[in-house]
PDB file of C-alpha atoms and ligand atoms in Angstrom:
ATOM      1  CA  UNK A   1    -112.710-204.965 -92.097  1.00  0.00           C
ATOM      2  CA  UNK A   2    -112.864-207.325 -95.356  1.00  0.00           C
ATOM      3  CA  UNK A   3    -110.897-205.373 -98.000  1.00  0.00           C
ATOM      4  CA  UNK A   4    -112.774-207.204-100.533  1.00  0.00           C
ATOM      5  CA  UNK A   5    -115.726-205.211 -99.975  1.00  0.00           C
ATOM      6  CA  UNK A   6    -114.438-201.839 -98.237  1.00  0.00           C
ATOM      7  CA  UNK A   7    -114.950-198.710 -99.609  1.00  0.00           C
ATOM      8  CA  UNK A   8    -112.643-195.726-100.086  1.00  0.00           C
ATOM      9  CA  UNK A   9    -115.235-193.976 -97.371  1.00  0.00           C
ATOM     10  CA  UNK A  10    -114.534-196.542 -94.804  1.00  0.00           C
ATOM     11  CA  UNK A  11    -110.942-195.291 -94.099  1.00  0.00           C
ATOM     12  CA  UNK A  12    -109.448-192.032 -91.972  1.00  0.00           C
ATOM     13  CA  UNK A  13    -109.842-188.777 -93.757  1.00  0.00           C
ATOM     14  CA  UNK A  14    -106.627-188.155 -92.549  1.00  0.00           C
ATOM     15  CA  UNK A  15    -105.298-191.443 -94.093  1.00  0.00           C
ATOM     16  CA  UNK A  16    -106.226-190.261 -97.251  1.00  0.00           C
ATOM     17  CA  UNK A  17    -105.164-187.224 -97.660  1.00  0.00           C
ATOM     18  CA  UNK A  18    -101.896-188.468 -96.618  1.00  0.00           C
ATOM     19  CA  UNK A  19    -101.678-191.069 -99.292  1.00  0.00           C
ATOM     20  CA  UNK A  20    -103.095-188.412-101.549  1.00  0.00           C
ATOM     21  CA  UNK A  21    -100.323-185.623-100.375  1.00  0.00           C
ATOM     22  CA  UNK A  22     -98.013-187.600-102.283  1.00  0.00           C
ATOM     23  CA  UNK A  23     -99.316-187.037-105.205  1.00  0.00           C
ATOM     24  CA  UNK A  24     -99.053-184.310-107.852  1.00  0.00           C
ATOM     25  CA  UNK A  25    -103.268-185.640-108.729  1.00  0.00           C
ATOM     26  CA  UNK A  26    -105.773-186.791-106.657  1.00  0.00           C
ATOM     27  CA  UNK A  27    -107.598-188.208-109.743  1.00  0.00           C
ATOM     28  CA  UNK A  28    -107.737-189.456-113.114  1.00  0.00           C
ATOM     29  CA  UNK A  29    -106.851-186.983-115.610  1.00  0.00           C
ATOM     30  CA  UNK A  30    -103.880-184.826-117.345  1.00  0.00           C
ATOM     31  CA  UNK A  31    -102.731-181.856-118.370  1.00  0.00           C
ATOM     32  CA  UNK A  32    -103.696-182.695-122.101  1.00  0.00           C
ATOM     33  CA  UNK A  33    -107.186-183.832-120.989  1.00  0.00           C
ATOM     34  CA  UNK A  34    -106.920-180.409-119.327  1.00  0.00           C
ATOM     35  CA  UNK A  35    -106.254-178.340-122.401  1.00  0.00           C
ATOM     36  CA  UNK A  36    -108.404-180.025-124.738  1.00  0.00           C
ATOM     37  CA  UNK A  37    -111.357-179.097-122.841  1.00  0.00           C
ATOM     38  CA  UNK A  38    -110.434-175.727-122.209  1.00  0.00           C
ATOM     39  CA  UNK A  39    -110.476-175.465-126.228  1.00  0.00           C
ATOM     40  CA  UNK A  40    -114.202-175.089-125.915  1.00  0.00           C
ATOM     41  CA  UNK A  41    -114.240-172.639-124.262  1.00  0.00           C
ATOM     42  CA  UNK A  42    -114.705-169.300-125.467  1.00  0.00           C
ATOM     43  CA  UNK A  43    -114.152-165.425-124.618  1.00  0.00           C
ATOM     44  CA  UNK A  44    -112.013-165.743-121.220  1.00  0.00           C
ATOM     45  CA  UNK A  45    -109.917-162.992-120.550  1.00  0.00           C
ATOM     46  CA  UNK A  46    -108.225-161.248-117.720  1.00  0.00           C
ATOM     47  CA  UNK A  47    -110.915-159.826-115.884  1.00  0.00           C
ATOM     48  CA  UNK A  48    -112.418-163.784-115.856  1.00  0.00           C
ATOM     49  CA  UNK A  49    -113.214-165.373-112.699  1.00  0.00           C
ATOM     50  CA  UNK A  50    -112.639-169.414-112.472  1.00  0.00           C
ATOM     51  CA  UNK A  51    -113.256-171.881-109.587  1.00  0.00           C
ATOM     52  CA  UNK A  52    -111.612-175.169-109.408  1.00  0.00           C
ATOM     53  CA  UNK A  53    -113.867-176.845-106.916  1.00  0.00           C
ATOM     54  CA  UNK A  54    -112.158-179.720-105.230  1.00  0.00           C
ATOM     55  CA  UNK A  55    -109.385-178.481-106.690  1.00  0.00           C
ATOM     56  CA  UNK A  56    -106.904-180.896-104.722  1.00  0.00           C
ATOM     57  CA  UNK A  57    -103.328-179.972-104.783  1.00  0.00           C
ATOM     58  CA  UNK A  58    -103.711-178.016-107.749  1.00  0.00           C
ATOM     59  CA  UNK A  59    -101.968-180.081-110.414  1.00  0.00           C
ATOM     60  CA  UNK A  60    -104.950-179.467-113.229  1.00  0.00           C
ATOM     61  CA  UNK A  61    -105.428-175.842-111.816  1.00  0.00           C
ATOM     62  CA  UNK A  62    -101.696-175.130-112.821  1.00  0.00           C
ATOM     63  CA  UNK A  63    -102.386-176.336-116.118  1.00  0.00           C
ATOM     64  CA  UNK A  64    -105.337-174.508-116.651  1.00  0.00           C
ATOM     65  CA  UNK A  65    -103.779-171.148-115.436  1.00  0.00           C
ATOM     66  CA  UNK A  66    -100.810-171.701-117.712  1.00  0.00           C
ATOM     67  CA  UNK A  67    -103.081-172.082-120.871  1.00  0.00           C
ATOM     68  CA  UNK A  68    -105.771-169.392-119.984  1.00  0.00           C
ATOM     69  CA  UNK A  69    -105.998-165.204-118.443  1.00  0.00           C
ATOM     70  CA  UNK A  70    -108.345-164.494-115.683  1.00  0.00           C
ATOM     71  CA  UNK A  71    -108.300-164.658-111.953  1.00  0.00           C
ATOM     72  CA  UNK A  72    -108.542-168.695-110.675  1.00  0.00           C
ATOM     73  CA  UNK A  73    -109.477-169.610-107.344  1.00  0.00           C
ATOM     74  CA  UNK A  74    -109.392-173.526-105.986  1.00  0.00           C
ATOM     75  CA  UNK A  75    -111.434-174.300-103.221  1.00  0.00           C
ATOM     76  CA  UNK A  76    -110.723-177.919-101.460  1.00  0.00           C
ATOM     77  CA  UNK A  77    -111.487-179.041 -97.959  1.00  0.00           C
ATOM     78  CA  UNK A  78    -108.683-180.605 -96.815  1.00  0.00           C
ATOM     79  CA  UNK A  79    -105.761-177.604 -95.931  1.00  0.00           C
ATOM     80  CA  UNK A  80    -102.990-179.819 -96.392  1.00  0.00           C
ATOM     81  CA  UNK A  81    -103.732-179.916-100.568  1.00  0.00           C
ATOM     82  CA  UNK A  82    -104.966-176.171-100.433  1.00  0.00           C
ATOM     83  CA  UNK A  83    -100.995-175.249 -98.694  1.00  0.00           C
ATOM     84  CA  UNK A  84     -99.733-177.751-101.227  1.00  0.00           C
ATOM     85  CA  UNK A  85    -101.679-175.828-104.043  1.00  0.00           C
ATOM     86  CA  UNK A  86    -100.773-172.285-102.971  1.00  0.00           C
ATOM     87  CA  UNK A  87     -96.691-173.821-102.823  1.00  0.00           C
ATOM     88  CA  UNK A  88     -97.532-174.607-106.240  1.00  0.00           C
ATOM     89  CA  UNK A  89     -98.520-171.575-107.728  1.00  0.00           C
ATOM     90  CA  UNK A  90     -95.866-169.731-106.053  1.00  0.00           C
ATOM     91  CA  UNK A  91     -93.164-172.045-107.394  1.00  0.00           C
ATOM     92  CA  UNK A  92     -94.980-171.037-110.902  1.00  0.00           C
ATOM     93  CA  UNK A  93     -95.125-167.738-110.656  1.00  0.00           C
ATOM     94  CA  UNK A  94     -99.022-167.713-110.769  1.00  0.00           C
ATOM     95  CA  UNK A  95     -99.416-166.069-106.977  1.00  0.00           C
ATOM     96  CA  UNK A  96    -100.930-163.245-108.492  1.00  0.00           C
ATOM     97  CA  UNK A  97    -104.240-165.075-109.961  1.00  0.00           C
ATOM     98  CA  UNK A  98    -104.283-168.165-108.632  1.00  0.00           C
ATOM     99  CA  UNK A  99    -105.307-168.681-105.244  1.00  0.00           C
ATOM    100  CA  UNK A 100    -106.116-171.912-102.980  1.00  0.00           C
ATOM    101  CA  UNK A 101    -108.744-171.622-100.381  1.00  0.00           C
ATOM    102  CA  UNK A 102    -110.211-174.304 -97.602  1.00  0.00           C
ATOM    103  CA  UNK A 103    -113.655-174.451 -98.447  1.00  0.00           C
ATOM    104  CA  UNK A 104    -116.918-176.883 -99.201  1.00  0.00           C
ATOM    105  CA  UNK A 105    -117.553-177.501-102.897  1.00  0.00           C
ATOM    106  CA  UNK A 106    -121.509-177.612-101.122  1.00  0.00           C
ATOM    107  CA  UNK A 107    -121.410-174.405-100.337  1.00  0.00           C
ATOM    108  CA  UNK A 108    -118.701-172.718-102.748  1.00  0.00           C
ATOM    109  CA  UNK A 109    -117.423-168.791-101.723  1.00  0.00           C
ATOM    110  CA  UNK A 110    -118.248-166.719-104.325  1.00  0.00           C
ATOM    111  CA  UNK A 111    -121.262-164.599-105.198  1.00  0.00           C
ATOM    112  CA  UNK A 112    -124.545-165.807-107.016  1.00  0.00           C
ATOM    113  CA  UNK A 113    -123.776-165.094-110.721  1.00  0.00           C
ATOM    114  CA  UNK A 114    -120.222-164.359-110.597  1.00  0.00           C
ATOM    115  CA  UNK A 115    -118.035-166.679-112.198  1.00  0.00           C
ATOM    116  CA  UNK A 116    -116.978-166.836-116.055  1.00  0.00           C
ATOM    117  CA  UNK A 117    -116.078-170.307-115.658  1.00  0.00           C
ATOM    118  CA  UNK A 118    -116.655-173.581-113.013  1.00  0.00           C
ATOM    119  CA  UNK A 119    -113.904-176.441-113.320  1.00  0.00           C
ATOM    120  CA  UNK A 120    -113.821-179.787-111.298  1.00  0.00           C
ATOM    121  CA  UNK A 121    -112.227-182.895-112.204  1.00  0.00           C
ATOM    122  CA  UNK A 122    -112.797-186.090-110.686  1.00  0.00           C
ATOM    123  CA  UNK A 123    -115.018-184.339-107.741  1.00  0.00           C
ATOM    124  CA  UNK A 124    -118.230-183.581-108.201  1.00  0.00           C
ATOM    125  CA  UNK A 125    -119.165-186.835-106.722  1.00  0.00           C
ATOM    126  CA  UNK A 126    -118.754-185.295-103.352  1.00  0.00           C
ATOM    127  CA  UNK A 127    -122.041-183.408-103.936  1.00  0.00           C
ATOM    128  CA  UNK A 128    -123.736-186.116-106.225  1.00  0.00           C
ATOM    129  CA  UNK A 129    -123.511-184.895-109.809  1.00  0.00           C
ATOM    130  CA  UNK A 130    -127.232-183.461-110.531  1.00  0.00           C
ATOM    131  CA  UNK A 131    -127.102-181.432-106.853  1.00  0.00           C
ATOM    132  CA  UNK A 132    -123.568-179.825-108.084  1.00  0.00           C
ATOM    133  CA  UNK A 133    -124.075-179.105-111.254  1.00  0.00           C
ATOM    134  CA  UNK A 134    -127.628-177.116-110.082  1.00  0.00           C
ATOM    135  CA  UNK A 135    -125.979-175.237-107.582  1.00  0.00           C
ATOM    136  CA  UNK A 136    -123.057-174.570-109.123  1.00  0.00           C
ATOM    137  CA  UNK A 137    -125.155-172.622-111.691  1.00  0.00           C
ATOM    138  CA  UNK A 138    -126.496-170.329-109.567  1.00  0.00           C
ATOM    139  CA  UNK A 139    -122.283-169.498-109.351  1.00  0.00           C
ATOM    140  CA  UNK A 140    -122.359-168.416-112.826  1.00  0.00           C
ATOM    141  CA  UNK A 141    -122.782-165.721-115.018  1.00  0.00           C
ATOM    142  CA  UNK A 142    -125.367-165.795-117.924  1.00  0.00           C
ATOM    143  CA  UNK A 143    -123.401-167.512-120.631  1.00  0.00           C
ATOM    144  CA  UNK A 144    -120.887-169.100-118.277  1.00  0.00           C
ATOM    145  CA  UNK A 145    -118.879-172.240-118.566  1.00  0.00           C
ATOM    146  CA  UNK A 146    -119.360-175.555-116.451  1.00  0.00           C
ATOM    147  CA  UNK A 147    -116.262-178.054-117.568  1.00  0.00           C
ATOM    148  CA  UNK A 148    -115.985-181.023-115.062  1.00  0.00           C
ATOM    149  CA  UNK A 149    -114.930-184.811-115.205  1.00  0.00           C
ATOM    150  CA  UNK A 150    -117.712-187.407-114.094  1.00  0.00           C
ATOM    151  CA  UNK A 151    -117.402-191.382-113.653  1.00  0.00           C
ATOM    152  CA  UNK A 152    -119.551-192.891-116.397  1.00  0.00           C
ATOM    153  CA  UNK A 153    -120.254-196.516-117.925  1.00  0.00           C
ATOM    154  CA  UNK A 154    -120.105-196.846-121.611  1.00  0.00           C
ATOM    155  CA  UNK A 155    -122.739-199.348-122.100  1.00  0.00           C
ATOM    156  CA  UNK A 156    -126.358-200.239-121.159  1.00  0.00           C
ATOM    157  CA  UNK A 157    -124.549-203.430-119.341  1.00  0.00           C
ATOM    158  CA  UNK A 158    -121.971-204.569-117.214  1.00  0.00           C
ATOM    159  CA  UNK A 159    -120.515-207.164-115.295  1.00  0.00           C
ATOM    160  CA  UNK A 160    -121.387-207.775-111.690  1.00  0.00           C
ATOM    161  CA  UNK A 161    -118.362-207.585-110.045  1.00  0.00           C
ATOM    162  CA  UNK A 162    -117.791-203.675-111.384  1.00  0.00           C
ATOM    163  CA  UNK A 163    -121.227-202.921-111.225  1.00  0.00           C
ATOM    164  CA  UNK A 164    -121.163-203.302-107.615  1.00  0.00           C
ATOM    165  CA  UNK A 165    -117.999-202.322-107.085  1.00  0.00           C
ATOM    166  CA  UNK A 166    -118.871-198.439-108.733  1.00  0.00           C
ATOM    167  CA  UNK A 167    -122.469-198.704-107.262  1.00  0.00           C
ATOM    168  CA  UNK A 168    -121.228-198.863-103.758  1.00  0.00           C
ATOM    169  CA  UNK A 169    -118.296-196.478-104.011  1.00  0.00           C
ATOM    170  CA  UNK A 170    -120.390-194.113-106.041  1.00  0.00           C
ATOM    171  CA  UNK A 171    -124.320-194.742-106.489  1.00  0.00           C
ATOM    172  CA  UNK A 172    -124.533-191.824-108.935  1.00  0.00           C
ATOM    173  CA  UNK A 173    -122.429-193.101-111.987  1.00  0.00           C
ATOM    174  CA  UNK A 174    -124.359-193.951-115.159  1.00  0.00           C
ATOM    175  CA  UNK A 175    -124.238-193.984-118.749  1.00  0.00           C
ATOM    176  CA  UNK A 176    -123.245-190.586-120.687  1.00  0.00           C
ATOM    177  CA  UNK A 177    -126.095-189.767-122.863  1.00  0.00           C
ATOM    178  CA  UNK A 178    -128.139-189.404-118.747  1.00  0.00           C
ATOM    179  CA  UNK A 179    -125.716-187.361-117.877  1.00  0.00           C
ATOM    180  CA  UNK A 180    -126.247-185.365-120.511  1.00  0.00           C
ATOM    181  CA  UNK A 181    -129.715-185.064-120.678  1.00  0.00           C
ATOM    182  CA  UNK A 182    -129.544-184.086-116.481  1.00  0.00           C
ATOM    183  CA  UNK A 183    -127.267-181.224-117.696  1.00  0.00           C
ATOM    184  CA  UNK A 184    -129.794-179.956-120.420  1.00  0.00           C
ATOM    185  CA  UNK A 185    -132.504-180.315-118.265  1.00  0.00           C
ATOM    186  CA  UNK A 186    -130.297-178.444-115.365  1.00  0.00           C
ATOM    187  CA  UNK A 187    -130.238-175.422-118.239  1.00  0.00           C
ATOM    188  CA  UNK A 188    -126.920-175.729-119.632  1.00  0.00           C
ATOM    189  CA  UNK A 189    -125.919-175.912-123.352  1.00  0.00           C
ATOM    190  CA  UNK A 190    -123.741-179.111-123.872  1.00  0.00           C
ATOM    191  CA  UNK A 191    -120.866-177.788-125.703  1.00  0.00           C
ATOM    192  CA  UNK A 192    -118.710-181.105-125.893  1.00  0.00           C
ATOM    193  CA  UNK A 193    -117.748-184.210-123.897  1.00  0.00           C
ATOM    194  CA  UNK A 194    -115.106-186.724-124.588  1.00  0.00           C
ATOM    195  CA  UNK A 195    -113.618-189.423-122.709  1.00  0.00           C
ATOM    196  CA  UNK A 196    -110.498-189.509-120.259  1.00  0.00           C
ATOM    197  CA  UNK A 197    -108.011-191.760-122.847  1.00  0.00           C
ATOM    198  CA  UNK A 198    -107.007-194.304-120.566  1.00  0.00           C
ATOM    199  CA  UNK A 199    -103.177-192.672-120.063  1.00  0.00           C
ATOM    200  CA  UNK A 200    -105.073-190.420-117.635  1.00  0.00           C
ATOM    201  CA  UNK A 201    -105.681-193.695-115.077  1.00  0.00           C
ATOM    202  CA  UNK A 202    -102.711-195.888-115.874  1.00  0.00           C
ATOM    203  CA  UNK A 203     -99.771-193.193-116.033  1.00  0.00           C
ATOM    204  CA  UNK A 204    -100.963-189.599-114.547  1.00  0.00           C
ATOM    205  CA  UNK A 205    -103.269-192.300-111.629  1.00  0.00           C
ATOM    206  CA  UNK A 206    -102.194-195.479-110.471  1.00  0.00           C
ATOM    207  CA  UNK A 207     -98.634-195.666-111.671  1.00  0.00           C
ATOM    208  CA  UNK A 208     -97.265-192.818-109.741  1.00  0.00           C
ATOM    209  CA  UNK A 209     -99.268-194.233-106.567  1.00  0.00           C
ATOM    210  CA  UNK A 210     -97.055-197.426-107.190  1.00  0.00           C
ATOM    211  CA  UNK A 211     -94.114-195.336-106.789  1.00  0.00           C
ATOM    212  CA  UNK A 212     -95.322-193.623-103.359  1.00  0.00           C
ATOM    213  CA  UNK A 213     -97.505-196.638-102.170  1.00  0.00           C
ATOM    214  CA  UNK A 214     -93.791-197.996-100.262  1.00  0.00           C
ATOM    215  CA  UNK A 215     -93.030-194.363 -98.292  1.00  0.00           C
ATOM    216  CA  UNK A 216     -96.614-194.419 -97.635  1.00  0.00           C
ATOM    217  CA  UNK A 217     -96.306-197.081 -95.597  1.00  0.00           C
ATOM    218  CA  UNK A 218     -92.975-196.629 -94.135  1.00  0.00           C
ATOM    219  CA  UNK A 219     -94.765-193.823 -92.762  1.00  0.00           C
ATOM    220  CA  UNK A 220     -97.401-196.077 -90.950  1.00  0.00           C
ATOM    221  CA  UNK A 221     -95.107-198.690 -90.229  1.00  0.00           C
ATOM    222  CA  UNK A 222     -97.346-201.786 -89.033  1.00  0.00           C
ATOM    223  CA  UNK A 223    -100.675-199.801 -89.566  1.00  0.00           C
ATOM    224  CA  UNK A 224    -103.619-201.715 -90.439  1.00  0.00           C
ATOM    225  CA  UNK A 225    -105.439-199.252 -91.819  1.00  0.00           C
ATOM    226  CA  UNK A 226    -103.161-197.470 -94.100  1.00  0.00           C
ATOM    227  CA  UNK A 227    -101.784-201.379 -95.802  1.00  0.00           C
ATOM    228  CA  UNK A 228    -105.770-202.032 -95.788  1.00  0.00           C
ATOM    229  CA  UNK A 229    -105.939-198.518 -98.007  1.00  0.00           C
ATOM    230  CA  UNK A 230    -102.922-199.268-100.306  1.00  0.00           C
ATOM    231  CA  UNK A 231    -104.883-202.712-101.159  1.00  0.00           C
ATOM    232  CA  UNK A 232    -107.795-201.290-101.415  1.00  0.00           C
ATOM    233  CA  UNK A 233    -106.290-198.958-103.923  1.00  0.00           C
ATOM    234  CA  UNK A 234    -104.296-201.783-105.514  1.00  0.00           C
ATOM    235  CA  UNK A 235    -107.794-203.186-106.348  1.00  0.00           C
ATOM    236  CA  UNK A 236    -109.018-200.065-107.480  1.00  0.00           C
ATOM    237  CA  UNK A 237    -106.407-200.080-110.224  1.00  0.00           C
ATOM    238  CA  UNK A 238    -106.380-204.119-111.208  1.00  0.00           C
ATOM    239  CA  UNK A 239    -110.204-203.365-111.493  1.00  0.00           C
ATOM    240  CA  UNK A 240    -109.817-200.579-113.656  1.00  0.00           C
ATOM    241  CA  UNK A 241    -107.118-202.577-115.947  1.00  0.00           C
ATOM    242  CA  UNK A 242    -109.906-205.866-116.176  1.00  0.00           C
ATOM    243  CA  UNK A 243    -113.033-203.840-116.882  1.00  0.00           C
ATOM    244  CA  UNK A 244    -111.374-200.385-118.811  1.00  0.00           C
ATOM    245  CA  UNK A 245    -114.197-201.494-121.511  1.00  0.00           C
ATOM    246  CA  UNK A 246    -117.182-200.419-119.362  1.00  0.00           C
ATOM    247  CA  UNK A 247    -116.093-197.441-117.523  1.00  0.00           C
ATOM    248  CA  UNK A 248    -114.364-194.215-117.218  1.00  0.00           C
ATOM    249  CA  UNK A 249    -114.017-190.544-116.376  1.00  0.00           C
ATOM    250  CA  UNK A 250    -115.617-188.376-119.067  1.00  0.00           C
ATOM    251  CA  UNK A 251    -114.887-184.469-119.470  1.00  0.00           C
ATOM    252  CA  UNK A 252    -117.915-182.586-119.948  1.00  0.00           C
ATOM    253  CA  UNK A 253    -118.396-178.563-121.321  1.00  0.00           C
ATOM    254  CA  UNK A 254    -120.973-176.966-120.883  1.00  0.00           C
ATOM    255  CA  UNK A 255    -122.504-173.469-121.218  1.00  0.00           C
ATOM    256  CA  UNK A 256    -125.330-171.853-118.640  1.00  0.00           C
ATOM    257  CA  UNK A 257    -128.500-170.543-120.992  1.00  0.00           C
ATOM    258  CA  UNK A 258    -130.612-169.983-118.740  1.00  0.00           C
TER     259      UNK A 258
HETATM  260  N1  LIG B 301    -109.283-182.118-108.878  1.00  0.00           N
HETATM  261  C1  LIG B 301    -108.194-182.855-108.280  1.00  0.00           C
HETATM  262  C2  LIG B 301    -108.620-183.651-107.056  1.00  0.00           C
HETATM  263  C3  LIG B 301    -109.664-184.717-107.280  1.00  0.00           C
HETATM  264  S1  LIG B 301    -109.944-185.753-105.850  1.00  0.00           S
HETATM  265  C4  LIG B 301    -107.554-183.751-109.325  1.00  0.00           C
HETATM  266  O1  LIG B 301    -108.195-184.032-110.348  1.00  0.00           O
HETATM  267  O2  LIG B 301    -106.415-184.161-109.112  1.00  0.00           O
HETATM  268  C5  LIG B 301    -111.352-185.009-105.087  1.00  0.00           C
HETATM  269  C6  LIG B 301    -111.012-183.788-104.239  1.00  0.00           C
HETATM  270  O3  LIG B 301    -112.220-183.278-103.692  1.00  0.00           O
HETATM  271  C7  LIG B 301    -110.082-184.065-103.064  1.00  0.00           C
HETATM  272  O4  LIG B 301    -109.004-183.173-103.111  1.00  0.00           O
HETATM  273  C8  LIG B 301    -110.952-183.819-101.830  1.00  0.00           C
HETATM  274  O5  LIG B 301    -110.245-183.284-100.737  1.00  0.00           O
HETATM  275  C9  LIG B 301    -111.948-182.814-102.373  1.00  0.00           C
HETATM  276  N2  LIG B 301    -113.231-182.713-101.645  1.00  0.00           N
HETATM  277  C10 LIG B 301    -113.990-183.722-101.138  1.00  0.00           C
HETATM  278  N3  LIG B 301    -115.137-183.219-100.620  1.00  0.00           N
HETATM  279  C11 LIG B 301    -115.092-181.864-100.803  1.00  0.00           C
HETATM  280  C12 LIG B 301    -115.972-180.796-100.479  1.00  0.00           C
HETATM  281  N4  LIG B 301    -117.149-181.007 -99.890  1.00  0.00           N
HETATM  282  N5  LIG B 301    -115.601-179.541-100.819  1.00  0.00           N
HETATM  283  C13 LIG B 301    -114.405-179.296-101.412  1.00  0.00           C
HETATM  284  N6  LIG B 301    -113.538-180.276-101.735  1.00  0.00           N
HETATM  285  C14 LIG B 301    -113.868-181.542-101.445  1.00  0.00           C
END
């Protein structure tokens, strides 16, 4: 494989979740990202029903528990985050109304016009971002809430090297004003968007994978694959500190009119 030019989808789904295990994220964000969105959003209460789809190990669905009533489910495929996520809310306290389960963001398991609110950061782009945010309408109530983090660039132009780099790993991301005209058209009420300050890649993303990225690999000792995945992550992050200017996650809120 050249690690120049391999993607995060050319490795072991295993692999990954294993480097991702060690982590309390599996993606840019943190918990103050996490309450400023919830801000806009209005009228939960106990009797609420949430999904955090893709919901990882749970670190943003703890924060978003702590800072809001209601009855939060996170759905994930991988078991190994969703047994992680269901430690986590023990450990908290939050068994009650919080609850991991293994399931496909594609086909979430709850009924049509159900949920108060739908969360996701840094996942939608397992779906593609105009399919999930369609069907995950059809989730909500009239007047419900979509909040979700999406890769975006910041300007009309780029340079090469990260063009391709975010073309190939995700064909999807574009500029924010498209994504915001796909959710109007998709029949939601923008409510606000912001971008992910850049604390929510270096410190809550790549620094604490510096810390694990050793015991990763003590734990494939002379494994091609998993040093090929640490460099390939390595990249990700020297990429992200060359190029911050052009790209980022962006939280957006959203409301369901019609
Ligand atoms: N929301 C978490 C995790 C983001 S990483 C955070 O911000 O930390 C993306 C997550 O999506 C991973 O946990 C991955 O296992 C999950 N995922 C990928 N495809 C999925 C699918 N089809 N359905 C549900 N979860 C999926």
């Amino acid at each position: 494989m050249n690690n120049e030019n391999s993607s995060i989808y050319d490795f072991d789904l295993n692999l990954i979740c294993d480097y991702f295990s060690l982590l309390q994220r599996q993606g840019p964000g943190s918990p103050e990202a996490t309450v400023k969105a919830l801000d806009f959003i209005k009228g939960l209460d106990e009797d609420s029903l949430i999904a955090d789809l893709g919901c990882g190990s749970g670190g943003q669905t703890m924060t978003l528990a702590q800072h809001t009533p209601g009855k939060i489910t996170g759905v994930d495929l991988f078991p190994k985050f969703i047994g992680m996520f269901n430690q986590n809310a023990r450990r908290l306290g939050l068994e009650k109304r919080v609850q991991g389960l293994v399931g496909d963001m594609g086909n979430p398991p709850f009924e049509p016009g159900s949920l108060d609110l739908v969360w996701s950061e840094g996942a939608i782009y397992n779906v593609g971002f105009e399919n999930g945010i369609k069907l995950w309408k059809t989730f909500l109530k009239a007047g419900g809430y979509l909040a979700l983090t999406e890769a975006c660039w910041f300007s009309e132009e780029r340079p090469a090297e990260i063009h391709n780099f975010w073309v190939d790993a995700y064909p999807e991301i574009d500029t924010i004003p498209v994504k915001m005209a796909q959710l109007q058209k998709a029949g939601y009420a923008v409510k606000a968007c912001f971008v992910l300050p850049e604390n929510c890649w270096t410190e809550h993303f790549f620094a604490p994978q510096k810390k694990t990225q050793p015991l990763f690999l003590s734990n494939y000792p002379s494994n091609e694959m998993a040093e090929s995945l640490v460099k390939n992550m390595r990249r990700e992050a020297e990429l992200y500190d060359k190029y911050k200017e052009y790209y980022g996650y962006v939280f957006f809120i959203a409301q369901k009119t019609v």
